[in-house]
CSV table of C-alpha atoms in Angstrom, one decimal:
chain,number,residue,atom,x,y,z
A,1,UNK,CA,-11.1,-31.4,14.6
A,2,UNK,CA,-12.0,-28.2,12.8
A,3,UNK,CA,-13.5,-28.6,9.7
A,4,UNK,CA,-13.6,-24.7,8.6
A,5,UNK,CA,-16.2,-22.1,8.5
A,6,UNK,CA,-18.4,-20.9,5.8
A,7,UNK,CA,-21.0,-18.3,5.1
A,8,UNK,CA,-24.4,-18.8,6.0
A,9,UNK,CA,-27.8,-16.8,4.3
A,10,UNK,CA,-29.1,-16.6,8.2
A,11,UNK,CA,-28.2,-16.1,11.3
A,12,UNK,CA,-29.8,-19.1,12.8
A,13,UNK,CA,-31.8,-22.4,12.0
A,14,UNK,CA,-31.5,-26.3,12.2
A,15,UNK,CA,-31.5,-26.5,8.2
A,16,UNK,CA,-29.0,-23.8,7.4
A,17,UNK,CA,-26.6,-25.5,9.7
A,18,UNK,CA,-27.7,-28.7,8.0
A,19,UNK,CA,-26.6,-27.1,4.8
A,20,UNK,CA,-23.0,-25.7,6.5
A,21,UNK,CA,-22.2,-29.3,7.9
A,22,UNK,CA,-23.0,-31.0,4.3
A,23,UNK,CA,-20.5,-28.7,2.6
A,24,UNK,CA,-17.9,-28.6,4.9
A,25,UNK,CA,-17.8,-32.4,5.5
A,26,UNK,CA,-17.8,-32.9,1.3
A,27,UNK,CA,-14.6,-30.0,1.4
A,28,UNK,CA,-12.9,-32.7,4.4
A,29,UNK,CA,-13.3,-35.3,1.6
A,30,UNK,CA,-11.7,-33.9,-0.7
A,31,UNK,CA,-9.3,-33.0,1.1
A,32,UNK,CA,-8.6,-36.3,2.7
A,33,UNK,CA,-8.3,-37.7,-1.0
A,34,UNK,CA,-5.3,-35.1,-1.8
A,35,UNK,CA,-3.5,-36.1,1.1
A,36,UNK,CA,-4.4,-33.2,3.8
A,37,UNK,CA,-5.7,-34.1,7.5
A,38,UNK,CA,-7.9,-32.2,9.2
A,39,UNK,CA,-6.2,-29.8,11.9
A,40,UNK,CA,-6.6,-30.3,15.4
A,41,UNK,CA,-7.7,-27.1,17.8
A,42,UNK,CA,-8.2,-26.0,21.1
A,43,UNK,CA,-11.2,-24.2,22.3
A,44,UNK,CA,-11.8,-21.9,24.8
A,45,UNK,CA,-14.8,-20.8,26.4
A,46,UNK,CA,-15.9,-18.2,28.4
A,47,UNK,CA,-19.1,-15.6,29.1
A,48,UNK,CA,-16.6,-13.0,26.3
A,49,UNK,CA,-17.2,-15.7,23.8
A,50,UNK,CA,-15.1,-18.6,21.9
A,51,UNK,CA,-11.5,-18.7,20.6
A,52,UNK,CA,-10.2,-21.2,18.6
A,53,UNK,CA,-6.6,-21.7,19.5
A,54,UNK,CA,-4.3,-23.6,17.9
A,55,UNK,CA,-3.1,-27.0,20.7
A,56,UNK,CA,0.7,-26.4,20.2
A,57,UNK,CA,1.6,-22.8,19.5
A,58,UNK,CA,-1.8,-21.3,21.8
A,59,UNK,CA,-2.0,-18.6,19.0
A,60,UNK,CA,-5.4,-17.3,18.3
A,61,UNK,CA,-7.0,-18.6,15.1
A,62,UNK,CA,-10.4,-16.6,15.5
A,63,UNK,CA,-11.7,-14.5,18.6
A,64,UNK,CA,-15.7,-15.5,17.9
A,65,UNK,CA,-17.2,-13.0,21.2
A,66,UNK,CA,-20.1,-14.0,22.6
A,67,UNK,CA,-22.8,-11.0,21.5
A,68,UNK,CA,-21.6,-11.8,18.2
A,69,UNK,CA,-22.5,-15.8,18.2
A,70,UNK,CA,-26.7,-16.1,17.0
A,71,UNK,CA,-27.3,-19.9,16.9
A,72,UNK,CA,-25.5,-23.2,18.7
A,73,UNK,CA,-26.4,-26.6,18.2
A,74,UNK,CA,-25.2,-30.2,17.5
A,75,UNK,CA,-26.1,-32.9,15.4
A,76,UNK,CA,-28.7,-35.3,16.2
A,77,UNK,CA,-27.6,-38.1,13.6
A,78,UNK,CA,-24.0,-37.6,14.0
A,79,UNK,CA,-22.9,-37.2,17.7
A,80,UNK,CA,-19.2,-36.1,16.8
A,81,UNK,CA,-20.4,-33.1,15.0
A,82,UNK,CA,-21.0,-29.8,16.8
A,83,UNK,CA,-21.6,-25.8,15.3
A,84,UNK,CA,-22.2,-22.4,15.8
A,85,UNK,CA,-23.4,-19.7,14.0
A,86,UNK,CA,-20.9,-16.0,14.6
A,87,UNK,CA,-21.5,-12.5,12.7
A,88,UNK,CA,-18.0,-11.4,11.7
A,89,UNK,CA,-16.9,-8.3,13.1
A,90,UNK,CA,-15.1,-7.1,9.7
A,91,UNK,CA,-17.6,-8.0,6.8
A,92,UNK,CA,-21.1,-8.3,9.2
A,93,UNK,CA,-21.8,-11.7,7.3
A,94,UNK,CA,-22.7,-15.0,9.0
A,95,UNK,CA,-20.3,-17.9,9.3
A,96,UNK,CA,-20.6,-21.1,10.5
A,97,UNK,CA,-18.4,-22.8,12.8
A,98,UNK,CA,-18.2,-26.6,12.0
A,99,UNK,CA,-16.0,-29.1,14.9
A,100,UNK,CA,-16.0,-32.9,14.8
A,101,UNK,CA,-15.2,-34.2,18.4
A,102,UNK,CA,-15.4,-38.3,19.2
A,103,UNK,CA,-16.6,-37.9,22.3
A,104,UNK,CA,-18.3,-34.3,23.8
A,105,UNK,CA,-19.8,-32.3,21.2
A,106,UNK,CA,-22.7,-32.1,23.2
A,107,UNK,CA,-20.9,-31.1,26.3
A,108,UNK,CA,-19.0,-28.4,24.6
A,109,UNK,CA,-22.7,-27.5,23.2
A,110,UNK,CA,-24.1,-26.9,26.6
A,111,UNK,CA,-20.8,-25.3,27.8
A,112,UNK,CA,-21.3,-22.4,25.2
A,113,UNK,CA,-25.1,-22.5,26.4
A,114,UNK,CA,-24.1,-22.0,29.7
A,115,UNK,CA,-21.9,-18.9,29.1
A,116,UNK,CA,-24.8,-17.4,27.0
A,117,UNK,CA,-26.6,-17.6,30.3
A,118,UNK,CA,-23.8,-16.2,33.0
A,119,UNK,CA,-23.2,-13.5,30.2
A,120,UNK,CA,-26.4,-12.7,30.4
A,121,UNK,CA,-27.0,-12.7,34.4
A,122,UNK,CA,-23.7,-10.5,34.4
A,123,UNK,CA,-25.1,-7.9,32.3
A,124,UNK,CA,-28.4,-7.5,34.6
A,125,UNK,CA,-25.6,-7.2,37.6
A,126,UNK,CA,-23.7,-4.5,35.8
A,127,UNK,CA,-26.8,-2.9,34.3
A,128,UNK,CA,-24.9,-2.9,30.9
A,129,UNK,CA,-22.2,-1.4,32.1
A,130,UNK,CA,-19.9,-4.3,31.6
A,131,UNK,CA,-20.6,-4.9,27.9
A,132,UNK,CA,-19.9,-1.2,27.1
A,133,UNK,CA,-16.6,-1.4,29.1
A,134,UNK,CA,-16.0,-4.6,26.8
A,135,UNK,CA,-16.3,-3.1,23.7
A,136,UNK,CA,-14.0,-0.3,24.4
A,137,UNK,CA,-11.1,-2.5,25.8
A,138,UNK,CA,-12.1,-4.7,22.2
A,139,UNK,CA,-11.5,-1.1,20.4
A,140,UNK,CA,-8.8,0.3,22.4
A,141,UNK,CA,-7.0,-4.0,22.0
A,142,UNK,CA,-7.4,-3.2,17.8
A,143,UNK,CA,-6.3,0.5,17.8
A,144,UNK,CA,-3.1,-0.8,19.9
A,145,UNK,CA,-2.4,-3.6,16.9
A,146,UNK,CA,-2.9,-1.1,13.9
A,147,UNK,CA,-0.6,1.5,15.7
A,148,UNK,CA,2.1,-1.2,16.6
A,149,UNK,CA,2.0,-2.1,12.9
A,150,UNK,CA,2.2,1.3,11.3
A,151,UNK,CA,4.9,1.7,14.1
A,152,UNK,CA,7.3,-1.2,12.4
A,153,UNK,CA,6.4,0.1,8.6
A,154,UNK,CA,8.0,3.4,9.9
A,155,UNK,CA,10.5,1.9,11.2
A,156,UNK,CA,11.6,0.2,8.2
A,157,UNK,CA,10.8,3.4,6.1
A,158,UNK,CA,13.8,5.2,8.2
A,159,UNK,CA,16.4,2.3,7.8
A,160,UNK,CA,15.9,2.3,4.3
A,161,UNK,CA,16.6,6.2,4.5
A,162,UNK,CA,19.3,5.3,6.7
A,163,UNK,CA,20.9,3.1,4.4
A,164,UNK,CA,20.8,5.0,1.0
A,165,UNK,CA,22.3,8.5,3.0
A,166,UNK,CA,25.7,5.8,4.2
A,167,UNK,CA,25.6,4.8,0.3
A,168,UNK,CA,25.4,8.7,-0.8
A,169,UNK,CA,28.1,9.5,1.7
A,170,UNK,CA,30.0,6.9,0.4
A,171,UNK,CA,30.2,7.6,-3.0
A,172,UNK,CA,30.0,11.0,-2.4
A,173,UNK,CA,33.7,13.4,-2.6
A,174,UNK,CA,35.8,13.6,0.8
A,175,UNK,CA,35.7,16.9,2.3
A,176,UNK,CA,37.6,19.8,1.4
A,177,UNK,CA,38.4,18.6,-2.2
A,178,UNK,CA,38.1,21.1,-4.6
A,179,UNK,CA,37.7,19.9,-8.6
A,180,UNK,CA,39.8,21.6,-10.9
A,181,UNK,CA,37.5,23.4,-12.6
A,182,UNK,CA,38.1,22.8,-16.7
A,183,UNK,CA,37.6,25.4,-19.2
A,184,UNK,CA,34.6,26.0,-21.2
A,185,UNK,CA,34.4,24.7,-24.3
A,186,UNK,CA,32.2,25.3,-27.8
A,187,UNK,CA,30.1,22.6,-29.3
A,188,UNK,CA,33.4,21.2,-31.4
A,189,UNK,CA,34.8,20.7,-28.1
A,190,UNK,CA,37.4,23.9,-28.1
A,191,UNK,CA,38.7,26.1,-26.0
A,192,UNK,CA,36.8,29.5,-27.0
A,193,UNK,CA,39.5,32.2,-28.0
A,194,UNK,CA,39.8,35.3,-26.0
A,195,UNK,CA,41.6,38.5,-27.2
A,196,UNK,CA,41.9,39.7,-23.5
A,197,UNK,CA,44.2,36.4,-22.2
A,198,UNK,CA,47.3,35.4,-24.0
A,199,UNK,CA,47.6,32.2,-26.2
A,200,UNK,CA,48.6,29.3,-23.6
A,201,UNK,CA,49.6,26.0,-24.4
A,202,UNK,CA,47.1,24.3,-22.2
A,203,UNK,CA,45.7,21.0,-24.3
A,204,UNK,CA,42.3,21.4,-24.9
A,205,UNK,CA,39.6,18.6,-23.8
A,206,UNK,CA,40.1,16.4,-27.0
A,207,UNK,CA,43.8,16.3,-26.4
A,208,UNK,CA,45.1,18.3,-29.5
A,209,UNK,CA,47.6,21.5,-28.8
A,210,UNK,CA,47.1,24.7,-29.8
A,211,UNK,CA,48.2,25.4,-33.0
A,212,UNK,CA,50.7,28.6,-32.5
A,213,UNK,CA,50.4,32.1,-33.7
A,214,UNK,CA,52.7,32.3,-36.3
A,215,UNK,CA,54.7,35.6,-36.2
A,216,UNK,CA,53.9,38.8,-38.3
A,217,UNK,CA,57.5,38.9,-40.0
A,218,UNK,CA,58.7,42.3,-40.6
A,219,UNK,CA,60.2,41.0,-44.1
A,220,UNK,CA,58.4,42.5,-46.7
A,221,UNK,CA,56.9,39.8,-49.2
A,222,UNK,CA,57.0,40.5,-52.5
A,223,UNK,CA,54.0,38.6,-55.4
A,224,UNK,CA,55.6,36.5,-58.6
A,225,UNK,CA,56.4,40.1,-60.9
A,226,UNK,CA,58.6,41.6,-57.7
A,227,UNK,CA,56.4,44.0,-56.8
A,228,UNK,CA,55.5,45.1,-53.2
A,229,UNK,CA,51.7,43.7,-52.1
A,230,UNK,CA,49.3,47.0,-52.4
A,231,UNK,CA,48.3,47.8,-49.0
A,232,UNK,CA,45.7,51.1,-48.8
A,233,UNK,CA,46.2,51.3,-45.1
A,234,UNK,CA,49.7,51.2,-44.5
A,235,UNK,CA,50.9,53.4,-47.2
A,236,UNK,CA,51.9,56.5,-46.2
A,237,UNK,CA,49.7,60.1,-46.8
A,238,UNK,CA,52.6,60.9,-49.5
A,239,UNK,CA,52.0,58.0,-51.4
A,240,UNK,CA,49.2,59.4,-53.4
A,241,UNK,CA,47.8,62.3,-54.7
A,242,UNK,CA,45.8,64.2,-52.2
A,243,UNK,CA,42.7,63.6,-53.2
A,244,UNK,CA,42.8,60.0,-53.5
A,245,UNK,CA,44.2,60.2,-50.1
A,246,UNK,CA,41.5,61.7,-48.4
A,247,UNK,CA,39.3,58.9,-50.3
A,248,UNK,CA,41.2,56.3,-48.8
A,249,UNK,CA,40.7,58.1,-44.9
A,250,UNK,CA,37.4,58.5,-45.7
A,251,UNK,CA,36.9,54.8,-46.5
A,252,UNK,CA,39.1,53.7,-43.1
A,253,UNK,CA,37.2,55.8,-41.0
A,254,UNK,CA,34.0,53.8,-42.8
A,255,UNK,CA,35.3,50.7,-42.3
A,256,UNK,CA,35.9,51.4,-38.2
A,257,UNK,CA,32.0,52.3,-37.9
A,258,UNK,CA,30.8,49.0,-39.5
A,259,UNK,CA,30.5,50.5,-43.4
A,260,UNK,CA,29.9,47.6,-45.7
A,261,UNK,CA,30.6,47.8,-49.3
A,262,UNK,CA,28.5,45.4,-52.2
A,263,UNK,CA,28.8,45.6,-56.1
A,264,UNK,CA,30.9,49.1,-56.0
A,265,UNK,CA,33.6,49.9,-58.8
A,266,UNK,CA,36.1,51.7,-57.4
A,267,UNK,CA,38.5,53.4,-59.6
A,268,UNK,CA,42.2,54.7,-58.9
A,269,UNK,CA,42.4,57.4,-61.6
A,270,UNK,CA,42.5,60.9,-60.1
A,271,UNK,CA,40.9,62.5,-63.3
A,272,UNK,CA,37.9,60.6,-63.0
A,273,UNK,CA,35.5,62.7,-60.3
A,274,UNK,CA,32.9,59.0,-59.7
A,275,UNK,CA,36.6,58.0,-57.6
């Protein structure tokens, strides 16, 4: 049974596993109380080090290598329990191992002793040279897991792109459509008025027609005394006198260069020379 791991101040001593094993067996009580058992595992060891597997599934609960593991021992007054101290590979801090076994805690205690010392007598065959090779295959083992894991976050990145371009295309126009294209209109929503086009009668975008142009009758209108309307600029040059004439030219040919008139009296009497 595995009782957990927690941090240690040292990497090695009777009393600071003392101290682990009080802890960890107080945690087990609790947890006991709430209902929880403590989980069985499977160990494995060997002159790379300990793994604690789980018995069913044989996956890997934590890789513990052998360089890396400072202090082994088991407990005098309590024969089940077992523990060894390991410096994390991640965070560099000490943890310590805690197992409960009925029957060889001390056997598995000398096993781990035992690898410590083949380890050891392999390095002084190798000269060294097996450790190094070790720690690159360890690098070269992680380097493989982060690039198959940014490998699969890719991969999900380009179906997601995959999937929004089918809804685009979806909801996008079908090929070779071409949208009527509507007039402009002003800010009331009207069809601006051209003097090059004629008038059509196209309903504008707030679905009113266009008014039409009424026609310029050729009747002449007369006002409420019977008399024709006085128009300056459609009289003829014998109409008046010639020198209100050439008044009324001068003023047209103002009028067609932008000439604006404000507060002037203007007089029709010919024997008046401000006319």
């Amino acid at each position: 049974q595995f009782l957990g791991s927690t941090e240690v101040e040292q990497p090695k001593g009777t009393e600071v596993v003392r101290d682990a094993v009080r802890k960890l067996k107080f945690a087990r009580h609790i947890k006991k109380s709430e209902g929880q058992k403590t989980p069985k595992v499977e160990l494995q060891i060997s002159i790379y080090g300990v793994k604690i597997l789980d018995p069913k599934t044989k996956e890997v609960q934590h890789n513990c290598q052998l360089h890396r593991i400072s202090f082994c021992a088991d407990d005098k007054t309590d024969k089940r329990i077992f523990t060894f101290i390991c410096k994390d590979s991640e965070s560099n801090k000490h943890l310590c191992y805690v197992f409960d076994s009925e029957k060889c805690a001390e056997e598995i205690t000398l096993t781990i002793g035992q690898a410590f010392d083949l380890a050891y007598r392999k390095f002084l065959e190798s000269g060294g040279k097996d450790v190094e090779t070790r720690k690159q295959i360890a690098g070269l083992q992680k380097r493989i897991q982060e690039l198959e894991t940014e490998n699969a976050e890719l991969k999900n990145k380009v179906q997601d792109l995959e999937n929004q371009l089918r809804i685009t295309q979806v909801h996008a126009s079908p090929a070779g459509s071409v949208t009527p294209k509507s007039p402009s209109t002003d800010i009331f929503d009207m069809v601006p008025f051209s003097p090059i086009s004629p008038q059509s009668s196209t309903p504008t975008r707030n679905g009113t027609q266009l008014p039409p142009v009424p026609s310029r009758s050729t009747e002449i209108k007369r006002d409420l005394f019977g008399a024709e309307p006085f128009d300056p600029f459609s009289c003829g040059a014998g109409d008046f006198p010639p020198d209100i004439q050439s008044k009324l030219d001068e003023m047209q040919e103002g009028f067609k260069m932008g000439l604006t008139l404000e507060g002037t009296v203007f007089c029709l009497d010919p024997l008046d020379s401000r006319c």
